[in-house]
């Protein structure tokens, strides 16, 4: 069974990578799908995010990284996948995630959303938290892989 793990991943964190790792053990293949949405004004271009995630997941043979625009369910149909994988951290995620899962199933009744509880050590972690710390030159090496630390440093140095 193929699972799509959609998200912004701006940037990818250890929390996301934990979900990818565990998803890769549960499904035949996992497609990490980066949403291309320039109106969200991402820090990194979609091509850069794909490159970053490929580097972080190259040890996982059944994980692919791709990008998409538009509706996630349309992308899932294109890739012949009927499962969306999402991580749940805290209770406040639940409302948004449930709404998204229900919305997606009204758009395509065959889609199923599977939630994995994020590892407890990363329950506080989000891409926004990483950006918040990095812009003030704080340590992020316990939150994101080394290639992301490097890219974030370069981004804020050149700003
Ligand atoms: O990492 P994020 O920002 O929480 O991911 C959100 C994402 C990309 C999964 C969500 O915004 C999405 O699926 N966007 C594509 C548009 C879409 O399909 N909308 C309908 C579901 S609400």
PDB file of C-alpha atoms and ligand atoms in Angstrom, residues 6-9 16 35 40 68 70-73 86 96-97 99-100 103-104 107, ligand 1:
ATOM      1  CA  UNK A   6       1.790  15.723   2.438  1.00  0.00           C
ATOM      2  CA  UNK A   7       3.032  18.893   4.064  1.00  0.00           C
ATOM      3  CA  UNK A   8       4.826  22.206   3.786  1.00  0.00           C
ATOM      4  CA  UNK A   9       8.089  20.949   5.327  1.00  0.00           C
ATOM      5  CA  UNK A  16       8.555  14.888  10.399  1.00  0.00           C
ATOM      6  CA  UNK A  35       3.065  21.420  -1.191  1.00  0.00           C
ATOM      7  CA  UNK A  40       2.422  30.915   1.899  1.00  0.00           C
ATOM      8  CA  UNK A  68       2.570  18.980  -5.888  1.00  0.00           C
ATOM      9  CA  UNK A  70      -3.513  22.021  -5.858  1.00  0.00           C
ATOM     10  CA  UNK A  71      -5.541  19.477  -3.943  1.00  0.00           C
ATOM     11  CA  UNK A  72      -3.818  16.708  -2.042  1.00  0.00           C
ATOM     12  CA  UNK A  73      -6.489  14.158  -3.019  1.00  0.00           C
ATOM     13  CA  UNK A  86      -0.219  12.774   9.042  1.00  0.00           C
ATOM     14  CA  UNK A  96      -7.419  20.961  12.281  1.00  0.00           C
ATOM     15  CA  UNK A  97      -6.325  17.497  11.231  1.00  0.00           C
ATOM     16  CA  UNK A  99     -11.325  18.790   9.660  1.00  0.00           C
ATOM     17  CA  UNK A 100      -8.761  18.236   6.912  1.00  0.00           C
ATOM     18  CA  UNK A 103     -12.772  17.519   3.976  1.00  0.00           C
ATOM     19  CA  UNK A 104     -10.510  15.252   1.968  1.00  0.00           C
ATOM     20  CA  UNK A 107     -13.525  15.279  -2.064  1.00  0.00           C
TER      21      UNK A 107
HETATM   22  O1  LIG B   1       2.649  20.922   6.819  1.00  0.00           O
HETATM   23  P1  LIG B   1       1.281  21.536   6.761  1.00  0.00           P
HETATM   24  O2  LIG B   1       1.381  22.986   6.350  1.00  0.00           O
HETATM   25  O3  LIG B   1       0.496  21.336   8.021  1.00  0.00           O
HETATM   26  O4  LIG B   1       0.496  20.760   5.581  1.00  0.00           O
HETATM   27  C1  LIG B   1      -0.811  21.123   5.209  1.00  0.00           C
HETATM   28  C2  LIG B   1      -1.227  20.418   3.913  1.00  0.00           C
HETATM   29  C3  LIG B   1      -0.211  20.670   2.807  1.00  0.00           C
HETATM   30  C4  LIG B   1      -1.321  18.933   4.142  1.00  0.00           C
HETATM   31  C5  LIG B   1      -2.628  20.986   3.516  1.00  0.00           C
HETATM   32  O5  LIG B   1      -2.601  22.377   3.532  1.00  0.00           O
HETATM   33  C6  LIG B   1      -3.082  20.525   2.138  1.00  0.00           C
HETATM   34  O6  LIG B   1      -3.403  19.361   1.922  1.00  0.00           O
HETATM   35  N1  LIG B   1      -3.091  21.466   1.176  1.00  0.00           N
HETATM   36  C7  LIG B   1      -3.460  21.211  -0.200  1.00  0.00           C
HETATM   37  C8  LIG B   1      -4.835  21.794  -0.522  1.00  0.00           C
HETATM   38  C9  LIG B   1      -5.928  20.818  -0.167  1.00  0.00           C
HETATM   39  O7  LIG B   1      -5.937  19.679  -0.588  1.00  0.00           O
HETATM   40  N2  LIG B   1      -6.902  21.283   0.658  1.00  0.00           N
HETATM   41  C10 LIG B   1      -8.010  20.449   1.072  1.00  0.00           C
HETATM   42  C11 LIG B   1      -7.786  19.810   2.423  1.00  0.00           C
HETATM   43  S1  LIG B   1      -8.187  20.946   3.708  1.00  0.00           S
END
